[in-house]
């Protein structure tokens, strides 16, 4: 097994094979490591961080990503992606992640051409290969590169290396599209998405930093880590008042605790395989 030093060297060697690159930058630790290493290897003039904003993510995350990319010393370009204009995405179909990433990579390729970049880089890691990630197909179709995967890096590698490099967000919690808070085949609207973003922001302000508000019509099902469930229940009056004001009629706590990708559990293995291969 390669050591972390060897993996970083492999990553740097891969980056050195390009003259100019663009990095799809979310502000998460994976894409932060890619951007930081690219800047170190290729120089600021040859690296462009592209930050996408949309209704599926909070404006706070977008603004923080812009700020972080600039803080790292990168050239930055912000773009807005109208995901809800695609019916697969607005209807939250099981293959909607593929269409989201298809829109994303199409925009990245256009910007790469303008920047005269050799390649589009993203922050996918080895862990993503064992998860349900329809976006990987869109990545392959676009010819984009998950350079951390080339270096055989897992989340533990990324966090350790990022910490060693002094990256301030080395332990940042992962975030994902707000569409994941709704069951598949639920019609998504701007209002519904904003409602979830507001609810999760309110809960974070109450001290629940790792939280999901899953929505089932007029029911808000709150997921926090198992260790935080008792704290959430102790705060039930405040939580109920807050989410009721935001617009939910019923407020519940998921006793199984926080689980990433919970809505994917409704899909059979056959359905997942069909979506992944196209």
Short mmCIF file of C-alpha atoms in Angstrom, two decimals:
data_model
loop_
_atom_site.label_atom_id
_atom_site.label_comp_id
_atom_site.label_asym_id
_atom_site.label_seq_id
_atom_site.Cartn_x
_atom_site.Cartn_y
_atom_site.Cartn_z
CA UNK A 1 0.00 0.00 0.00
CA UNK A 2 1.28 3.44 -0.91
CA UNK A 3 2.09 5.83 1.91
CA UNK A 4 0.48 9.25 2.04
CA UNK A 5 3.78 10.80 0.94
CA UNK A 6 3.82 8.54 -2.10
CA UNK A 7 0.20 9.33 -2.91
CA UNK A 8 0.85 13.06 -2.73
CA UNK A 9 3.86 12.66 -5.02
CA UNK A 10 1.72 10.74 -7.50
CA UNK A 11 -0.89 13.50 -7.35
CA UNK A 12 1.75 16.16 -7.98
CA UNK A 13 3.26 14.20 -10.87
CA UNK A 14 -0.18 13.87 -12.46
CA UNK A 15 -0.76 17.61 -12.14
CA UNK A 16 2.68 18.36 -13.60
CA UNK A 17 1.68 16.58 -16.82
CA UNK A 18 -0.68 19.47 -17.64
CA UNK A 19 0.01 23.07 -18.54
CA UNK A 20 -3.31 24.67 -17.55
CA UNK A 21 -6.27 23.25 -15.64
CA UNK A 22 -9.64 24.27 -14.28
CA UNK A 23 -10.90 22.86 -10.99
CA UNK A 24 -14.58 22.35 -10.22
CA UNK A 25 -14.45 23.87 -6.75
CA UNK A 26 -17.18 23.35 -4.15
CA UNK A 27 -15.35 24.52 -1.05
CA UNK A 28 -15.33 20.97 0.32
CA UNK A 29 -12.08 19.42 1.48
CA UNK A 30 -11.61 17.18 -1.58
CA UNK A 31 -11.73 19.94 -4.18
CA UNK A 32 -9.79 22.21 -1.80
CA UNK A 33 -6.90 19.76 -1.79
CA UNK A 34 -7.00 19.49 -5.59
CA UNK A 35 -6.96 23.27 -5.96
CA UNK A 36 -4.20 23.82 -3.42
CA UNK A 37 -1.94 21.20 -4.99
CA UNK A 38 -2.67 22.47 -8.52
CA UNK A 39 -1.72 26.00 -7.51
CA UNK A 40 1.49 24.73 -5.94
CA UNK A 41 2.49 22.63 -8.96
CA UNK A 42 1.28 24.76 -11.87
CA UNK A 43 1.15 28.30 -10.49
CA UNK A 44 -1.75 30.73 -10.11
CA UNK A 45 -1.69 31.81 -13.75
CA UNK A 46 -2.37 28.28 -14.96
CA UNK A 47 -5.21 27.32 -12.61
CA UNK A 48 -8.82 28.49 -12.57
CA UNK A 49 -11.26 27.58 -9.80
CA UNK A 50 -14.84 27.41 -11.05
CA UNK A 51 -17.55 27.66 -8.39
CA UNK A 52 -21.10 26.76 -9.39
CA UNK A 53 -24.16 28.22 -7.72
CA UNK A 54 -27.71 26.92 -8.12
CA UNK A 55 -30.98 26.56 -6.28
CA UNK A 56 -29.88 23.10 -5.15
CA UNK A 57 -27.22 24.53 -2.85
CA UNK A 58 -27.24 27.35 -0.34
CA UNK A 59 -25.88 30.77 -1.23
CA UNK A 60 -23.81 30.58 1.96
CA UNK A 61 -21.90 27.56 0.62
CA UNK A 62 -21.33 29.33 -2.70
CA UNK A 63 -20.04 32.52 -1.09
CA UNK A 64 -17.79 30.59 1.29
CA UNK A 65 -16.34 28.63 -1.64
CA UNK A 66 -15.60 31.84 -3.57
CA UNK A 67 -13.93 33.34 -0.50
CA UNK A 68 -11.85 30.21 0.18
CA UNK A 69 -10.64 29.88 -3.42
CA UNK A 70 -9.48 33.50 -3.37
CA UNK A 71 -7.84 32.98 0.01
CA UNK A 72 -5.86 30.07 -1.47
CA UNK A 73 -4.63 32.47 -4.15
CA UNK A 74 -6.59 31.12 -7.09
CA UNK A 75 -8.21 32.85 -10.01
CA UNK A 76 -11.94 32.31 -9.51
CA UNK A 77 -14.97 32.23 -11.78
CA UNK A 78 -18.50 31.88 -10.46
CA UNK A 79 -21.28 30.45 -12.61
CA UNK A 80 -25.00 29.87 -12.10
CA UNK A 81 -26.47 26.57 -13.23
CA UNK A 82 -30.23 26.36 -13.80
CA UNK A 83 -30.68 22.75 -12.80
CA UNK A 84 -34.45 22.97 -12.32
CA UNK A 85 -34.88 23.75 -16.04
CA UNK A 86 -34.13 20.06 -16.69
CA UNK A 87 -37.23 17.92 -16.11
CA UNK A 88 -35.23 14.95 -14.80
CA UNK A 89 -33.85 17.18 -12.06
CA UNK A 90 -37.03 19.12 -11.28
CA UNK A 91 -38.93 15.82 -11.04
CA UNK A 92 -36.15 14.40 -8.83
CA UNK A 93 -35.93 11.17 -10.81
CA UNK A 94 -33.48 8.48 -9.61
CA UNK A 95 -31.11 9.40 -12.47
CA UNK A 96 -31.31 13.14 -11.77
CA UNK A 97 -27.75 13.13 -10.39
CA UNK A 98 -26.50 12.10 -13.82
CA UNK A 99 -28.28 15.05 -15.45
CA UNK A 100 -27.02 17.48 -12.81
CA UNK A 101 -23.44 16.43 -13.42
CA UNK A 102 -23.97 16.45 -17.18
CA UNK A 103 -24.99 20.13 -16.96
CA UNK A 104 -22.08 20.80 -14.61
CA UNK A 105 -19.40 19.18 -16.77
CA UNK A 106 -20.79 20.74 -19.96
CA UNK A 107 -20.32 24.16 -18.37
CA UNK A 108 -16.86 23.23 -17.14
CA UNK A 109 -15.78 22.14 -20.62
CA UNK A 110 -16.95 25.44 -22.11
CA UNK A 111 -14.98 27.39 -19.50
CA UNK A 112 -11.95 25.14 -20.00
CA UNK A 113 -11.98 26.01 -23.69
CA UNK A 114 -12.07 29.74 -22.90
CA UNK A 115 -9.23 29.35 -20.39
CA UNK A 116 -7.25 27.18 -22.81
CA UNK A 117 -7.07 24.49 -20.15
CA UNK A 118 -5.86 20.96 -20.88
CA UNK A 119 -8.29 19.25 -18.52
CA UNK A 120 -11.21 19.67 -16.14
CA UNK A 121 -10.43 18.41 -12.64
CA UNK A 122 -12.93 17.49 -9.93
CA UNK A 123 -12.66 16.32 -6.33
CA UNK A 124 -14.00 12.77 -6.57
CA UNK A 125 -12.13 10.33 -4.32
CA UNK A 126 -11.81 6.55 -4.11
CA UNK A 127 -14.69 6.30 -1.63
CA UNK A 128 -17.05 7.58 -4.34
CA UNK A 129 -16.49 4.44 -6.41
CA UNK A 130 -18.24 2.33 -3.78
CA UNK A 131 -21.21 4.68 -3.43
CA UNK A 132 -24.22 5.31 -5.70
CA UNK A 133 -22.74 8.04 -7.91
CA UNK A 134 -24.54 8.42 -11.26
CA UNK A 135 -22.46 11.56 -11.83
CA UNK A 136 -19.40 9.43 -12.52
CA UNK A 137 -20.91 8.46 -15.88
CA UNK A 138 -21.33 12.13 -16.80
CA UNK A 139 -17.72 12.75 -15.76
CA UNK A 140 -16.46 9.97 -18.00
CA UNK A 141 -18.56 11.17 -20.93
CA UNK A 142 -17.11 14.68 -20.54
CA UNK A 143 -13.53 13.44 -20.26
CA UNK A 144 -13.04 15.18 -16.91
CA UNK A 145 -10.52 13.79 -14.45
CA UNK A 146 -10.85 12.82 -10.80
CA UNK A 147 -7.18 13.33 -10.07
CA UNK A 148 -7.42 12.27 -6.41
CA UNK A 149 -8.62 8.88 -7.60
CA UNK A 150 -5.56 8.65 -9.84
CA UNK A 151 -3.50 9.06 -6.69
CA UNK A 152 -5.57 6.36 -4.91
CA UNK A 153 -6.74 8.80 -2.25
CA UNK A 154 -9.53 8.04 0.20
CA UNK A 155 -11.25 10.48 2.55
CA UNK A 156 -8.89 9.61 5.39
CA UNK A 157 -5.91 10.39 3.12
CA UNK A 158 -7.42 13.68 2.01
CA UNK A 159 -8.18 14.89 5.53
CA UNK A 160 -4.74 13.90 6.86
CA UNK A 161 -2.87 15.53 3.97
CA UNK A 162 -5.03 18.63 4.12
CA UNK A 163 -4.35 18.94 7.85
CA UNK A 164 -0.62 18.50 7.27
CA UNK A 165 -0.73 21.23 4.61
CA UNK A 166 -2.52 23.60 6.98
CA UNK A 167 -5.78 23.77 5.04
CA UNK A 168 -8.30 25.25 7.46
CA UNK A 169 -11.27 23.17 6.25
CA UNK A 170 -9.55 19.79 6.59
CA UNK A 171 -12.38 18.51 8.84
CA UNK A 172 -15.28 20.25 7.09
CA UNK A 173 -18.50 18.27 7.00
CA UNK A 174 -19.57 17.11 3.55
CA UNK A 175 -22.52 18.81 1.90
CA UNK A 176 -24.65 17.73 -1.02
CA UNK A 177 -27.55 18.83 -3.19
CA UNK A 178 -30.70 19.79 -1.30
CA UNK A 179 -32.63 17.58 -3.74
CA UNK A 180 -31.36 14.64 -1.66
CA UNK A 181 -33.74 15.70 1.12
CA UNK A 182 -36.78 14.64 -0.93
CA UNK A 183 -37.97 11.17 -1.98
CA UNK A 184 -37.32 10.36 -5.60
CA UNK A 185 -40.04 11.42 -8.05
CA UNK A 186 -41.03 14.38 -5.88
CA UNK A 187 -41.58 17.58 -7.84
CA UNK A 188 -38.96 20.14 -6.76
CA UNK A 189 -39.65 23.86 -6.65
CA UNK A 190 -37.58 26.85 -5.61
CA UNK A 191 -39.84 27.36 -2.61
CA UNK A 192 -39.42 23.78 -1.35
CA UNK A 193 -35.64 23.96 -1.72
CA UNK A 194 -35.38 27.30 0.07
CA UNK A 195 -37.53 25.93 2.87
CA UNK A 196 -35.10 23.06 3.49
CA UNK A 197 -32.09 25.35 3.32
CA UNK A 198 -33.71 27.65 5.90
CA UNK A 199 -34.61 24.74 8.19
CA UNK A 200 -31.12 23.25 8.15
CA UNK A 201 -29.52 26.66 8.67
CA UNK A 202 -31.76 27.23 11.70
CA UNK A 203 -30.82 23.87 13.20
CA UNK A 204 -27.12 24.55 12.68
CA UNK A 205 -27.56 27.83 14.52
CA UNK A 206 -28.99 25.78 17.39
CA UNK A 207 -25.76 23.76 17.47
CA UNK A 208 -26.58 20.78 15.23
CA UNK A 209 -23.77 21.04 12.69
CA UNK A 210 -24.33 17.64 11.06
CA UNK A 211 -28.01 17.63 10.15
CA UNK A 212 -30.44 16.78 7.38
CA UNK A 213 -34.09 17.78 7.12
CA UNK A 214 -35.75 15.10 5.01
CA UNK A 215 -39.13 16.18 3.64
CA UNK A 216 -42.20 13.99 3.12
CA UNK A 217 -44.95 16.34 1.95
CA UNK A 218 -45.75 18.42 5.07
CA UNK A 219 -43.53 16.35 7.39
CA UNK A 220 -39.97 17.39 8.27
CA UNK A 221 -37.94 14.36 9.40
CA UNK A 222 -34.77 15.51 11.17
CA UNK A 223 -31.61 13.43 11.03
CA UNK A 224 -28.71 14.16 13.38
CA UNK A 225 -25.93 11.82 14.54
CA UNK A 226 -27.17 9.28 17.10
CA UNK A 227 -25.11 10.98 19.81
CA UNK A 228 -27.05 14.23 19.24
CA UNK A 229 -30.58 12.80 19.32
CA UNK A 230 -31.04 13.34 23.06
CA UNK A 231 -29.87 16.94 22.68
CA UNK A 232 -32.31 17.45 19.79
CA UNK A 233 -35.20 16.09 21.85
CA UNK A 234 -34.21 18.33 24.76
CA UNK A 235 -34.49 21.27 22.36
CA UNK A 236 -37.78 20.01 20.90
CA UNK A 237 -39.81 23.10 21.81
CA UNK A 238 -37.41 25.49 20.09
CA UNK A 239 -36.92 23.14 17.15
CA UNK A 240 -40.66 22.65 16.68
CA UNK A 241 -41.39 26.37 16.89
CA UNK A 242 -38.63 27.19 14.41
CA UNK A 243 -39.54 24.62 11.77
CA UNK A 244 -43.27 25.32 12.14
CA UNK A 245 -42.58 28.98 11.41
CA UNK A 246 -40.61 27.92 8.33
CA UNK A 247 -43.70 26.08 7.11
CA UNK A 248 -43.66 22.43 8.16
CA UNK A 249 -46.82 21.04 9.73
CA UNK A 250 -45.31 17.98 11.42
CA UNK A 251 -41.80 17.75 12.90
CA UNK A 252 -40.26 14.35 13.61
CA UNK A 253 -36.89 12.95 14.72
CA UNK A 254 -35.35 9.98 12.90
CA UNK A 255 -34.29 7.60 15.66
CA UNK A 256 -31.85 5.82 13.33
CA UNK A 257 -29.75 8.98 13.27
CA UNK A 258 -27.96 10.73 10.44
CA UNK A 259 -27.28 8.58 7.38
CA UNK A 260 -25.75 10.00 4.22
CA UNK A 261 -27.68 9.02 1.09
CA UNK A 262 -30.71 7.82 3.05
CA UNK A 263 -33.13 8.36 0.15
CA UNK A 264 -31.09 5.99 -2.01
CA UNK A 265 -32.22 3.13 0.19
CA UNK A 266 -35.53 3.16 -1.69
CA UNK A 267 -33.76 2.04 -4.87
CA UNK A 268 -33.09 -1.63 -5.61
CA UNK A 269 -29.65 -2.80 -6.65
CA UNK A 270 -31.00 -3.45 -10.14
CA UNK A 271 -32.32 0.11 -10.41
CA UNK A 272 -29.00 1.52 -9.27
CA UNK A 273 -27.05 -0.60 -11.74
CA UNK A 274 -29.32 0.44 -14.60
CA UNK A 275 -28.78 4.13 -13.80
CA UNK A 276 -25.02 3.78 -13.38
CA UNK A 277 -24.46 2.10 -16.75
CA UNK A 278 -26.99 4.24 -18.66
#
